PDB file of C-alpha atoms in Angstrom:
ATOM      1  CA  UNK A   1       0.000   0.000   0.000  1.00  0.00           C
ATOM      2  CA  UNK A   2       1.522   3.916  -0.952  1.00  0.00           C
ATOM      3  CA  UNK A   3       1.232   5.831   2.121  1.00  0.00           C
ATOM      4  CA  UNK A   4       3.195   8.542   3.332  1.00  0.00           C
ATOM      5  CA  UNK A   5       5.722   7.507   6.672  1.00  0.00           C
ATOM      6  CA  UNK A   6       6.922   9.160   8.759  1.00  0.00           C
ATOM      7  CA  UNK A   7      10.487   8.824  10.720  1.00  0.00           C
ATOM      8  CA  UNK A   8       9.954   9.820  14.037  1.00  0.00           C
ATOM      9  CA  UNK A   9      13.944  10.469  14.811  1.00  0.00           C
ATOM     10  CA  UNK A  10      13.892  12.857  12.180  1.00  0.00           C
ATOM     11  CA  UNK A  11      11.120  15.198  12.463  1.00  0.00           C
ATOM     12  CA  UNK A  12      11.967  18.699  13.611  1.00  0.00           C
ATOM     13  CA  UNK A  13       8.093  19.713  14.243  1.00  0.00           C
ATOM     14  CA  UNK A  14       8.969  22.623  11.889  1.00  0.00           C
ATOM     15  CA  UNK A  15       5.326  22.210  10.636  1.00  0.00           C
ATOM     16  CA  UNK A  16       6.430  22.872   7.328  1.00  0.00           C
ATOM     17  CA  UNK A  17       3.868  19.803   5.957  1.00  0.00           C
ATOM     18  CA  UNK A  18       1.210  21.514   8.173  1.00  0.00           C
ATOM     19  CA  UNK A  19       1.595  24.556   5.590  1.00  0.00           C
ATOM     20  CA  UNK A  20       2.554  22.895   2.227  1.00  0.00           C
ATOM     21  CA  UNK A  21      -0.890  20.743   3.158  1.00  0.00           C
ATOM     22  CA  UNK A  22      -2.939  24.163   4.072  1.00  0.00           C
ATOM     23  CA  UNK A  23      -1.591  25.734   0.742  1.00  0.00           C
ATOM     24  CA  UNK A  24      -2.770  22.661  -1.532  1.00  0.00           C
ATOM     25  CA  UNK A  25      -5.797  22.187   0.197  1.00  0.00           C
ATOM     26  CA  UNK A  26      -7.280  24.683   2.158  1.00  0.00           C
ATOM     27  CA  UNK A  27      -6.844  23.330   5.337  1.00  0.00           C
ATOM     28  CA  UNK A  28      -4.125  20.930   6.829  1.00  0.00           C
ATOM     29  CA  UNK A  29      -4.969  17.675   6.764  1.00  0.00           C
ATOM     30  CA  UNK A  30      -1.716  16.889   8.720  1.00  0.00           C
ATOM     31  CA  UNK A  31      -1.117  17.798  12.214  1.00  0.00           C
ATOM     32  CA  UNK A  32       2.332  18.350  13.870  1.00  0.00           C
ATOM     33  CA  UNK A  33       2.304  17.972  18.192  1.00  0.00           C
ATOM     34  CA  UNK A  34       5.335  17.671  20.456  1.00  0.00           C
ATOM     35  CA  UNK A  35       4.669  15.496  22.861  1.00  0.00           C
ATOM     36  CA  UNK A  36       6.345  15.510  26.452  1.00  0.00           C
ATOM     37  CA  UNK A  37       8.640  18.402  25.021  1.00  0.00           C
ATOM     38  CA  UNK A  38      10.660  15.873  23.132  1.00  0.00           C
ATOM     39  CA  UNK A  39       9.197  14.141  20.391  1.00  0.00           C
ATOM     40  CA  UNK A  40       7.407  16.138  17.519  1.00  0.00           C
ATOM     41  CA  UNK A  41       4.574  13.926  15.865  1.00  0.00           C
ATOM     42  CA  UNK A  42       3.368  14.617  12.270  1.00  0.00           C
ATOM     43  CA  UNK A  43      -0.208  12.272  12.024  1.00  0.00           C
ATOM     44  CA  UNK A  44      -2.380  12.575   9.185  1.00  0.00           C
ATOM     45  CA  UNK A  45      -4.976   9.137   7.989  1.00  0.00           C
ATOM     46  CA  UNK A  46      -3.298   6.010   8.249  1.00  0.00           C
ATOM     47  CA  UNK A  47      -4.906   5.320   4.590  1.00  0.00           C
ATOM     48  CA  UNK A  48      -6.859   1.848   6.773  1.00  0.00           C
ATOM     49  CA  UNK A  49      -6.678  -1.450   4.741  1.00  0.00           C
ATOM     50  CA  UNK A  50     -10.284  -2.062   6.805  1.00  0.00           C
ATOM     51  CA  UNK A  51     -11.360   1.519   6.886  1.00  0.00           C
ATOM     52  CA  UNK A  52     -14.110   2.276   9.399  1.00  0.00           C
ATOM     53  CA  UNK A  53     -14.837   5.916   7.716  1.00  0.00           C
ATOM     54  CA  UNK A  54     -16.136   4.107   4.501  1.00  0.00           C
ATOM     55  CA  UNK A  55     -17.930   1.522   6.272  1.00  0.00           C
ATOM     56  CA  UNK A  56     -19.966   3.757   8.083  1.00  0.00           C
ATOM     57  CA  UNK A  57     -20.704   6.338   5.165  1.00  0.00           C
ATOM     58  CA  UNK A  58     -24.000   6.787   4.079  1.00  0.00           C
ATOM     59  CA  UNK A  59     -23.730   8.362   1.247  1.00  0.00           C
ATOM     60  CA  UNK A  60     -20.884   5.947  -0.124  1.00  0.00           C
ATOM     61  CA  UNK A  61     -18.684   9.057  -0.564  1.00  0.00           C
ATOM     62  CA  UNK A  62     -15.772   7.429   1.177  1.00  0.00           C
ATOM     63  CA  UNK A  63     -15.398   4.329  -0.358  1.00  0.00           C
ATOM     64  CA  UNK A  64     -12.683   0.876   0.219  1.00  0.00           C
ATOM     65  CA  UNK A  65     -11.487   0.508  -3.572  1.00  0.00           C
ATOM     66  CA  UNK A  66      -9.192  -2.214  -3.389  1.00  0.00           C
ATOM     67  CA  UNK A  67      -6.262  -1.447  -0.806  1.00  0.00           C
ATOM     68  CA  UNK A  68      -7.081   2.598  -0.845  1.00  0.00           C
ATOM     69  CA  UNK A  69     -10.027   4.509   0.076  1.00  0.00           C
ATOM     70  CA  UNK A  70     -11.226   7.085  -2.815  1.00  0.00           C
ATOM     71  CA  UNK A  71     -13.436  10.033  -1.668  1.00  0.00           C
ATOM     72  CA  UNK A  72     -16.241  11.195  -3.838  1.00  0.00           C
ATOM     73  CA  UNK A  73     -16.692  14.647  -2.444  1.00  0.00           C
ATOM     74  CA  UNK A  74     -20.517  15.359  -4.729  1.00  0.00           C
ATOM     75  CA  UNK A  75     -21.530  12.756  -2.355  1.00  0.00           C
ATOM     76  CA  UNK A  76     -20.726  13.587   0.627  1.00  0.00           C
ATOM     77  CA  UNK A  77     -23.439  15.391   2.666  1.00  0.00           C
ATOM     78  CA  UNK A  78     -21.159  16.368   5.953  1.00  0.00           C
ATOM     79  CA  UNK A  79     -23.151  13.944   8.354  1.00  0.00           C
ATOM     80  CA  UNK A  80     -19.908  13.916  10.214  1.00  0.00           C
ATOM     81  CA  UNK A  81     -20.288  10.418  10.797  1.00  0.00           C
ATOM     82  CA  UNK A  82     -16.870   9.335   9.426  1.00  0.00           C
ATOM     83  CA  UNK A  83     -15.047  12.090  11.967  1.00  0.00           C
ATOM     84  CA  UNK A  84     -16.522   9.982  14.768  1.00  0.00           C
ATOM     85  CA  UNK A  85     -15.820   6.589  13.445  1.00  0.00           C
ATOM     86  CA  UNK A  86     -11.932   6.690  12.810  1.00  0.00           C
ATOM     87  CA  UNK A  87     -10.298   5.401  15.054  1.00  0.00           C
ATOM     88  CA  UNK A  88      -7.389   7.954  15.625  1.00  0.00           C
ATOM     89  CA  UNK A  89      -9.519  11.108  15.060  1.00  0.00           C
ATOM     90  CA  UNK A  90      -8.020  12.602  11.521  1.00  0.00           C
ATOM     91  CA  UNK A  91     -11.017  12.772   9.261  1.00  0.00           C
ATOM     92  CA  UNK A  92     -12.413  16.720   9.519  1.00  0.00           C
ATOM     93  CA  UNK A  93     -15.214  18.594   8.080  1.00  0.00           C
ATOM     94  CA  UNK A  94     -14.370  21.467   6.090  1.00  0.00           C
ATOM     95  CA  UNK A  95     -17.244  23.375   4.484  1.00  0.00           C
ATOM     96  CA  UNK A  96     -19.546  20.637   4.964  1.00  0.00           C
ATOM     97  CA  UNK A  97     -17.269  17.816   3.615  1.00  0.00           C
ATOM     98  CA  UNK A  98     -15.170  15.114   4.713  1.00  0.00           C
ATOM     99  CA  UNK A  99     -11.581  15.999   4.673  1.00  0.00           C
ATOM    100  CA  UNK A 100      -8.606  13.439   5.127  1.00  0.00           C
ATOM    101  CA  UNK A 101      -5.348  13.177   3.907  1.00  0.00           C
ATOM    102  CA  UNK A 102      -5.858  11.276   0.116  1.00  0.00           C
ATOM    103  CA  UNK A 103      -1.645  11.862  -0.170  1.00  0.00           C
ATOM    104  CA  UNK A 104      -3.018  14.321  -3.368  1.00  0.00           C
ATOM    105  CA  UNK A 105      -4.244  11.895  -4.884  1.00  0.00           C
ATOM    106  CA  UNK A 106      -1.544  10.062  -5.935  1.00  0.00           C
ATOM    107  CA  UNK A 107       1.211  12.814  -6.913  1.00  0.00           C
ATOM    108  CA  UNK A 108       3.687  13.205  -5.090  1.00  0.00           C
ATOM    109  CA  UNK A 109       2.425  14.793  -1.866  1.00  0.00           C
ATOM    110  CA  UNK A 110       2.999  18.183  -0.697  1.00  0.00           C
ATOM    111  CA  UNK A 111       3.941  17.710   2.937  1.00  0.00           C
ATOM    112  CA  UNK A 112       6.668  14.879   1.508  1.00  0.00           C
ATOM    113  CA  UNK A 113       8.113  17.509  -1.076  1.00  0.00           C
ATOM    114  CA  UNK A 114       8.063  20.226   0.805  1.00  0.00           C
ATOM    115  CA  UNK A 115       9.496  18.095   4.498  1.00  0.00           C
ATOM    116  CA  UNK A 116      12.958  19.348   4.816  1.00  0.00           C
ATOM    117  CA  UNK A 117      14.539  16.576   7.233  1.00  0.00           C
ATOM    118  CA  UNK A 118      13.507  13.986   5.038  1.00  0.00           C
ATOM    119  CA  UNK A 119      11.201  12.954   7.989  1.00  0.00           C
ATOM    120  CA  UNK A 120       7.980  11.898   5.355  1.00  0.00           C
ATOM    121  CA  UNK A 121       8.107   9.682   2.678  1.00  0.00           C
ATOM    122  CA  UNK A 122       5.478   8.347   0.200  1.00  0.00           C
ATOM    123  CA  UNK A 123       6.171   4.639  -1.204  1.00  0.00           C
ATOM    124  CA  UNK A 124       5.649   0.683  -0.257  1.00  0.00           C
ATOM    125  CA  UNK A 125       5.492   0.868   3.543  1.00  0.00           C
ATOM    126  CA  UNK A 126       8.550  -2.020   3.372  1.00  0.00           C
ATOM    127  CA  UNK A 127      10.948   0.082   1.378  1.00  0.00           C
ATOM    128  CA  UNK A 128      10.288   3.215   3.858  1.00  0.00           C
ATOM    129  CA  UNK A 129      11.346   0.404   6.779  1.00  0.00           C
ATOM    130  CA  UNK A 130      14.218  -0.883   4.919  1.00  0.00           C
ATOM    131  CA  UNK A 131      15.516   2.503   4.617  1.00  0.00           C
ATOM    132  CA  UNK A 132      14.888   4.085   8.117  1.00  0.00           C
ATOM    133  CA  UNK A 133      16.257   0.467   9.274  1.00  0.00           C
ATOM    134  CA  UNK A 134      19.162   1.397   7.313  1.00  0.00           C
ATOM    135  CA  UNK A 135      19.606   4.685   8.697  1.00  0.00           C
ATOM    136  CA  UNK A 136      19.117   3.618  12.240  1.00  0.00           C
ATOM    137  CA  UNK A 137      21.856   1.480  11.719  1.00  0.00           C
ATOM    138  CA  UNK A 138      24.564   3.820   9.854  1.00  0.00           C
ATOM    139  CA  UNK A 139      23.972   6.027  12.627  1.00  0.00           C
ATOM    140  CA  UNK A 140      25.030   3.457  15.404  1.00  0.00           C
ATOM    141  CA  UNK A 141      27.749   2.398  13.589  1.00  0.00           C
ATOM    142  CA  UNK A 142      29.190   5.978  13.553  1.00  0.00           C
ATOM    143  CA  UNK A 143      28.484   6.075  16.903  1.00  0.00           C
ATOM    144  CA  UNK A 144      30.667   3.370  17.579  1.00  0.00           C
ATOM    145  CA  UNK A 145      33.097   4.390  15.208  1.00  0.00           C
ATOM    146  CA  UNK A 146      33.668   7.549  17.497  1.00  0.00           C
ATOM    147  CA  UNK A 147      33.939   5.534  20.568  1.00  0.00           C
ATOM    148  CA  UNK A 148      36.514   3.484  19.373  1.00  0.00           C
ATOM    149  CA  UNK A 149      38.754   6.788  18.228  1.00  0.00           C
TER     150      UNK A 149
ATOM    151  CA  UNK B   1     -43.758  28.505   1.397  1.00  0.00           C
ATOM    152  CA  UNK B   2     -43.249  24.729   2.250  1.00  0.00           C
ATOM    153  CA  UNK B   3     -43.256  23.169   5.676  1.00  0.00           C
ATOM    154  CA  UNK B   4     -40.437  21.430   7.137  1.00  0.00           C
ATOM    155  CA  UNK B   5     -41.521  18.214   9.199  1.00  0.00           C
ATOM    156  CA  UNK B   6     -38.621  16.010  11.194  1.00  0.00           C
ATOM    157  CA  UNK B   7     -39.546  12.682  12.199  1.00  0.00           C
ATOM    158  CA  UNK B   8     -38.098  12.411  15.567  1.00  0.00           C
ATOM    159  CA  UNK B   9     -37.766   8.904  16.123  1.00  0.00           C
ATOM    160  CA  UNK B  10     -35.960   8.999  12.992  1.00  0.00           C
ATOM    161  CA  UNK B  11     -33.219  11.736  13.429  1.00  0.00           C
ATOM    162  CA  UNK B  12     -29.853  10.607  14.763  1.00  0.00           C
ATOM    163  CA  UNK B  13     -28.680  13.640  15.332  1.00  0.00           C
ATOM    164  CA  UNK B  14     -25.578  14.149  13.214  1.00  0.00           C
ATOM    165  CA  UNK B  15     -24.960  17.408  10.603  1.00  0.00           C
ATOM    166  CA  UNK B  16     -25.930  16.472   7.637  1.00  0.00           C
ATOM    167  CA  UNK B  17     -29.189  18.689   7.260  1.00  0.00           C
ATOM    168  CA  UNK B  18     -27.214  21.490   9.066  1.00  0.00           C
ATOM    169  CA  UNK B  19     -24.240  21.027   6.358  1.00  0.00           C
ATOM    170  CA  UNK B  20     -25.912  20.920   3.072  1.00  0.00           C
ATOM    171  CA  UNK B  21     -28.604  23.768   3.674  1.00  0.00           C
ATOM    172  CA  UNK B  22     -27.557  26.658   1.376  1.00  0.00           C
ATOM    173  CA  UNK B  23     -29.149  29.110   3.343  1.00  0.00           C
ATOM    174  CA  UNK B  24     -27.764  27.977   7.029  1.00  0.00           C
ATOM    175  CA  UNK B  25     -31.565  27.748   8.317  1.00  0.00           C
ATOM    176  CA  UNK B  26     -30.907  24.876  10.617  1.00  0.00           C
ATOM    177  CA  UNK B  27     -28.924  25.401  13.571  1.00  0.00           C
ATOM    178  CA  UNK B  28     -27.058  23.158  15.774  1.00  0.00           C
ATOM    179  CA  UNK B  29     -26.281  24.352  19.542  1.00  0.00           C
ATOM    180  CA  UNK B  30     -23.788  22.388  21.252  1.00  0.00           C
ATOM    181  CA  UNK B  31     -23.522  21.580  24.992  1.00  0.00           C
ATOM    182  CA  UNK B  32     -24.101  18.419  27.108  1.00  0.00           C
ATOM    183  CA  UNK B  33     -27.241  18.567  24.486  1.00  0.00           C
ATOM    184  CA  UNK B  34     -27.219  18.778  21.055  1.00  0.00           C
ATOM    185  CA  UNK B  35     -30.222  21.935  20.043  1.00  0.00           C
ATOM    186  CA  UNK B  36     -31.164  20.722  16.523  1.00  0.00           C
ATOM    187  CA  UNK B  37     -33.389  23.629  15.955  1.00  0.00           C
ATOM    188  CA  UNK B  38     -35.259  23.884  12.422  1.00  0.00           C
ATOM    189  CA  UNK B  39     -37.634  26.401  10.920  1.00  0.00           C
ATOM    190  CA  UNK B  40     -40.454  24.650  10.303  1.00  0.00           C
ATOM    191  CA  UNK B  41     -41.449  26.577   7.250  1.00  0.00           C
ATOM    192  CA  UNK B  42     -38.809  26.932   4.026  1.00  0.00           C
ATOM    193  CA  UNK B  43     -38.897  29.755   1.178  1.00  0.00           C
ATOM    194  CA  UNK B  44     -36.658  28.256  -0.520  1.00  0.00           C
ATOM    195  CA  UNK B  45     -37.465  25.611  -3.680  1.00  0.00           C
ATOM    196  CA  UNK B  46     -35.501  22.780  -3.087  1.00  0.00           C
ATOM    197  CA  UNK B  47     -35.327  19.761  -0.761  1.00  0.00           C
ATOM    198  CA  UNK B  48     -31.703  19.338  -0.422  1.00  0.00           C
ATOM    199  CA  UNK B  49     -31.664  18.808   3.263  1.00  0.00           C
ATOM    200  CA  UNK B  50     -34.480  16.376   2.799  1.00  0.00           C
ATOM    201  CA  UNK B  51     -32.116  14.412   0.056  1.00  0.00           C
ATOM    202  CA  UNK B  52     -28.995  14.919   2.580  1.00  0.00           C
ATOM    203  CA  UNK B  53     -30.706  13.481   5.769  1.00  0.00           C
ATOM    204  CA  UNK B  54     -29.454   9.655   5.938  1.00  0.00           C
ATOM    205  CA  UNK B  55     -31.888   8.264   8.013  1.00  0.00           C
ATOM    206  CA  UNK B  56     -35.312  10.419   5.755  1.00  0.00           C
ATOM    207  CA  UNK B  57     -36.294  12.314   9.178  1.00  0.00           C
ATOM    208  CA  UNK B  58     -37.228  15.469   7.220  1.00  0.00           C
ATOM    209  CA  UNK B  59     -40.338  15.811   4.848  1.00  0.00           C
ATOM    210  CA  UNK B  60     -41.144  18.548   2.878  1.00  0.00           C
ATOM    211  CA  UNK B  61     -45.237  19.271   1.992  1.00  0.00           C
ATOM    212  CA  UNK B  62     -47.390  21.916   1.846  1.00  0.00           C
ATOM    213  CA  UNK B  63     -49.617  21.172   5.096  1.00  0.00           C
ATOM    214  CA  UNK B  64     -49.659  24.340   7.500  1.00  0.00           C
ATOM    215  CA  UNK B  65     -47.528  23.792  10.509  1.00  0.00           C
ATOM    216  CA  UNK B  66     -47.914  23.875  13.980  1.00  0.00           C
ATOM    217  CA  UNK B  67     -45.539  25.407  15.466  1.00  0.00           C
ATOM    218  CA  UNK B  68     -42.747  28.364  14.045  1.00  0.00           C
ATOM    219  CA  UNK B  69     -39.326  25.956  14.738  1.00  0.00           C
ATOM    220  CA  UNK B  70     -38.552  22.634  15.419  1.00  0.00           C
ATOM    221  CA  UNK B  71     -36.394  21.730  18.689  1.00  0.00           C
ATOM    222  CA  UNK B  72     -34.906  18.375  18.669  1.00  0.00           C
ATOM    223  CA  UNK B  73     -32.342  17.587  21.910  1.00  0.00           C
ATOM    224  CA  UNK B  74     -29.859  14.909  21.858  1.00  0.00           C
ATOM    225  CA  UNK B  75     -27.926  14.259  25.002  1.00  0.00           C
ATOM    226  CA  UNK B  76     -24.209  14.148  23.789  1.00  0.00           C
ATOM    227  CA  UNK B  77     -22.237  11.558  25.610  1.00  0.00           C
ATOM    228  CA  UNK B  78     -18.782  12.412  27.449  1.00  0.00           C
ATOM    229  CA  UNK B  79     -15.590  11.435  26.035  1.00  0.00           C
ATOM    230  CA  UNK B  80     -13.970   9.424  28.374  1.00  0.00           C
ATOM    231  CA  UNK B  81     -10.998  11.052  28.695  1.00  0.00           C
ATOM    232  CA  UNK B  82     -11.689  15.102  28.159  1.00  0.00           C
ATOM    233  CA  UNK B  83     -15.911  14.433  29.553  1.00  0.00           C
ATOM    234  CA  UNK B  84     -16.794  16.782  26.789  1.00  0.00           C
ATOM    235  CA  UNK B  85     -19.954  15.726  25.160  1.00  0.00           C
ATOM    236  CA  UNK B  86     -19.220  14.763  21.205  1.00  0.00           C
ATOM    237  CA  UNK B  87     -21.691  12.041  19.845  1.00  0.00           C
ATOM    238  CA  UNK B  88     -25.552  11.329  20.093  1.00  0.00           C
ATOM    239  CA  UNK B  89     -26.710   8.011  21.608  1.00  0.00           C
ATOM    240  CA  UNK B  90     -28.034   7.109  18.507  1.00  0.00           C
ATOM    241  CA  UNK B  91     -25.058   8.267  16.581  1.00  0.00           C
ATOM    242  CA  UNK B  92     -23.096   5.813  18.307  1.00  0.00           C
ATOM    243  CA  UNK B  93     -25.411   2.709  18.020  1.00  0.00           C
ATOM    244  CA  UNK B  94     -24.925   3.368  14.370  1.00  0.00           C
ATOM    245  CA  UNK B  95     -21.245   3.287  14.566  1.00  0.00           C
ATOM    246  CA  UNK B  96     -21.272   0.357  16.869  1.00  0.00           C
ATOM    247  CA  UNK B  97     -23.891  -1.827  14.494  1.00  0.00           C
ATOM    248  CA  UNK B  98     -21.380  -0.806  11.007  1.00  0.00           C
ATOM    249  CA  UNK B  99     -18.277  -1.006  12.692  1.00  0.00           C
ATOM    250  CA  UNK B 100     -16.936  -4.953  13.524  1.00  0.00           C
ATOM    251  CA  UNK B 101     -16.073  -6.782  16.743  1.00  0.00           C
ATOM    252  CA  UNK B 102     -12.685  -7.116  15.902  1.00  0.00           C
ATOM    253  CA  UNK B 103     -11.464  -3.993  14.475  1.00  0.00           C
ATOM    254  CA  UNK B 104      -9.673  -2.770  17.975  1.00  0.00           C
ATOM    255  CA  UNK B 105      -6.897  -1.170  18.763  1.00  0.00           C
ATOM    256  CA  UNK B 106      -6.478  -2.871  22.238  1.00  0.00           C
ATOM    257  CA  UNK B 107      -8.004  -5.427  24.447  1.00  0.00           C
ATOM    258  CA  UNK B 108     -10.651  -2.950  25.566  1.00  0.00           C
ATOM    259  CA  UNK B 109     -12.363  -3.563  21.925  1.00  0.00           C
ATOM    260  CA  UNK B 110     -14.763  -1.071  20.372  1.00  0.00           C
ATOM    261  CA  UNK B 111     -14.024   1.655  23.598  1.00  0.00           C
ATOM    262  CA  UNK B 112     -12.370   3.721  21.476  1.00  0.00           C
ATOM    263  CA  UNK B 113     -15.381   4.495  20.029  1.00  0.00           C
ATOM    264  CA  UNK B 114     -15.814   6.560  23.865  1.00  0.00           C
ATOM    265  CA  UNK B 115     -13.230   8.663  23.260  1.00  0.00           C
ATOM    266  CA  UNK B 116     -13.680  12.132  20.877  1.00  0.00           C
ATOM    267  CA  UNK B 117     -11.836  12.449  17.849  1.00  0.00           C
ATOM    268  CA  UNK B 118      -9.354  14.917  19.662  1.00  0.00           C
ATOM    269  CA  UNK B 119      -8.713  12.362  22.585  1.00  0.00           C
ATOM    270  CA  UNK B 120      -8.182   9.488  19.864  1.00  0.00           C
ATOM    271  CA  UNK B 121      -5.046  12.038  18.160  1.00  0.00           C
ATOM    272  CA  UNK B 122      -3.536  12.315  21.026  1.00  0.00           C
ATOM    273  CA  UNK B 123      -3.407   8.208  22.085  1.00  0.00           C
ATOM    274  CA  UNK B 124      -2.558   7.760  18.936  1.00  0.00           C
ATOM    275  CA  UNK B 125       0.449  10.060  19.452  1.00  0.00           C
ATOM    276  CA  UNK B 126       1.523   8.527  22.822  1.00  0.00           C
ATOM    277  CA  UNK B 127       1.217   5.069  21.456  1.00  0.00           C
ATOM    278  CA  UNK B 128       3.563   5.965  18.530  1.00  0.00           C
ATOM    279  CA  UNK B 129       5.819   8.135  21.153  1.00  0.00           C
ATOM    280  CA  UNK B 130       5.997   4.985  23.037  1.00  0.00           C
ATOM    281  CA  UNK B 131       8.405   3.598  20.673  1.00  0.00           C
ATOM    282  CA  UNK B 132      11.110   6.138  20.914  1.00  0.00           C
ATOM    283  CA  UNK B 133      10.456   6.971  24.950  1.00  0.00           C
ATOM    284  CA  UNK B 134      12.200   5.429  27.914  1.00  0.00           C
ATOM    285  CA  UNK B 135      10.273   6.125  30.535  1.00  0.00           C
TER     286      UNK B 135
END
């Protein structure tokens, strides 16, 4: 499944995606919070493989297609009834519509082109853990490297 | 001038009326109850809150009617972490009849239905912060 990822270690909580997201879309549809002072958390829809927003439409607006979940906005009459029924809160109404992350519809997303750690990226959820795996482990072998000089 | 009829027993109380009405005729008051508050007659030629309303609570005819708005009241149950209220009883037997058993995101099973979408960001946050946190 494309989704966008995020690595934790490497988000600054700039908010930079919060306003590359507002620009395309009107409103963000991805939320930065630093948590405990320390940790700064970018969350936007988790794109569900059993997605309780479309299962609960009634309107089919938000829809499963496959592995993704396509939004037909002329549907949707803002019951609000997908906001209550996901289960980590990031589906919003905006001018009477359902608004979630839909990673711009398959471009490449704003928030991941415009992220300037390299924090987001949008791909096959096992090549984004390959490569922060990678990472995680360059970075503890310089670590060691340094102890040993 | 048409009347505007609701079908209590029907309503579940969410925004969908509210939403789609191009002239912003219905209201919606928010406190530990949820004011639904309609005009019960409508200038206006077209019945798109009657197409919008998912459960067809709201009729539109030409009988005279009784009274100049429409109250409905929906207690709004707590969120059980904040206690502010956020969902209608009967918005939340929907919810629980659509959504299944098994789709939980802990042992406690469908609770996190209880919590309001605010509440549910931020456990979502502290269970991902939970990773990278030695405490």
């Amino acid at each position: 499944m494309r989704s966008i990822y995020v690595d934790l270690t490497r988000c600054l909580g700039c908010r930079a995606c919060e306003v590359a997201c507002g620009r395309i879309h009107g409103k963000s549809r991805i939320s930065v919070a630093i948590l405990r002072d320390r940790i700064s958390m970018p969350l936007a829809c988790r794109q569900c493989q059993r997605a309780t927003c479309a299962m609960v439409c009634p309107t089919e607006a938000l829809v499963q297609e496959g592995e993704g979940i396509t939004f037909f906005p002329e549907r949707c009459n803002g019951c609000g009834l997908c906001l209550l029924a996901c289960p980590f809160g990031l589906v919003n109404l905006w001018a009477g519509k359902a608004e979630r992350c839909d990673h711009c519809m398959e471009k490449s997303p704003a928030c991941v082109a415009t992220c300037p750690s390299g924090a987001l990226a949008f791909g096959e959820e096992m090549a984004f853990a390959k490569a922060a795996r990678t990472r995680a482990v360059l970075r503890a072998s310089r670590a060691i490297e340094g102890v040993r000089r | 001038m048409r009347s505007l009829f609701v079908d209590e027993k029907r309503c579940i109380g969410c925004l969908a009326c509210k939403e789609s009405c191009p002239e912003g005729k219905i209201h919606i008051k928010d406190d530990d109850v949820r004011e639904i508050i309609f005009p019960s007659t409508c200038g206006n030629d077209c019945a798109i809150c009657e197409e919008a309303c998912p459960e067809k609570a709201i009729s539109l005819g030409d009988e005279k009617p009784r009274e100049p708005e429409i109250t409905l009241r929906f207690h709004l149950i707590p969120c059980e972490d904040c206690l502010r209220g956020f969902i209608t009883e009967p918005m939340l037997e929907r919810l629980e009849a659509r959504i299944p058993r098994d789709l939980q995101i802990d042992s406690n099973g469908l609770s996190w239905l209880r919590f309001c979408p605010r509440c549910r960001r931020a456990l979502e946050r502290e269970r991902m912060a939970a990773s990278l946190l030695w405490e």
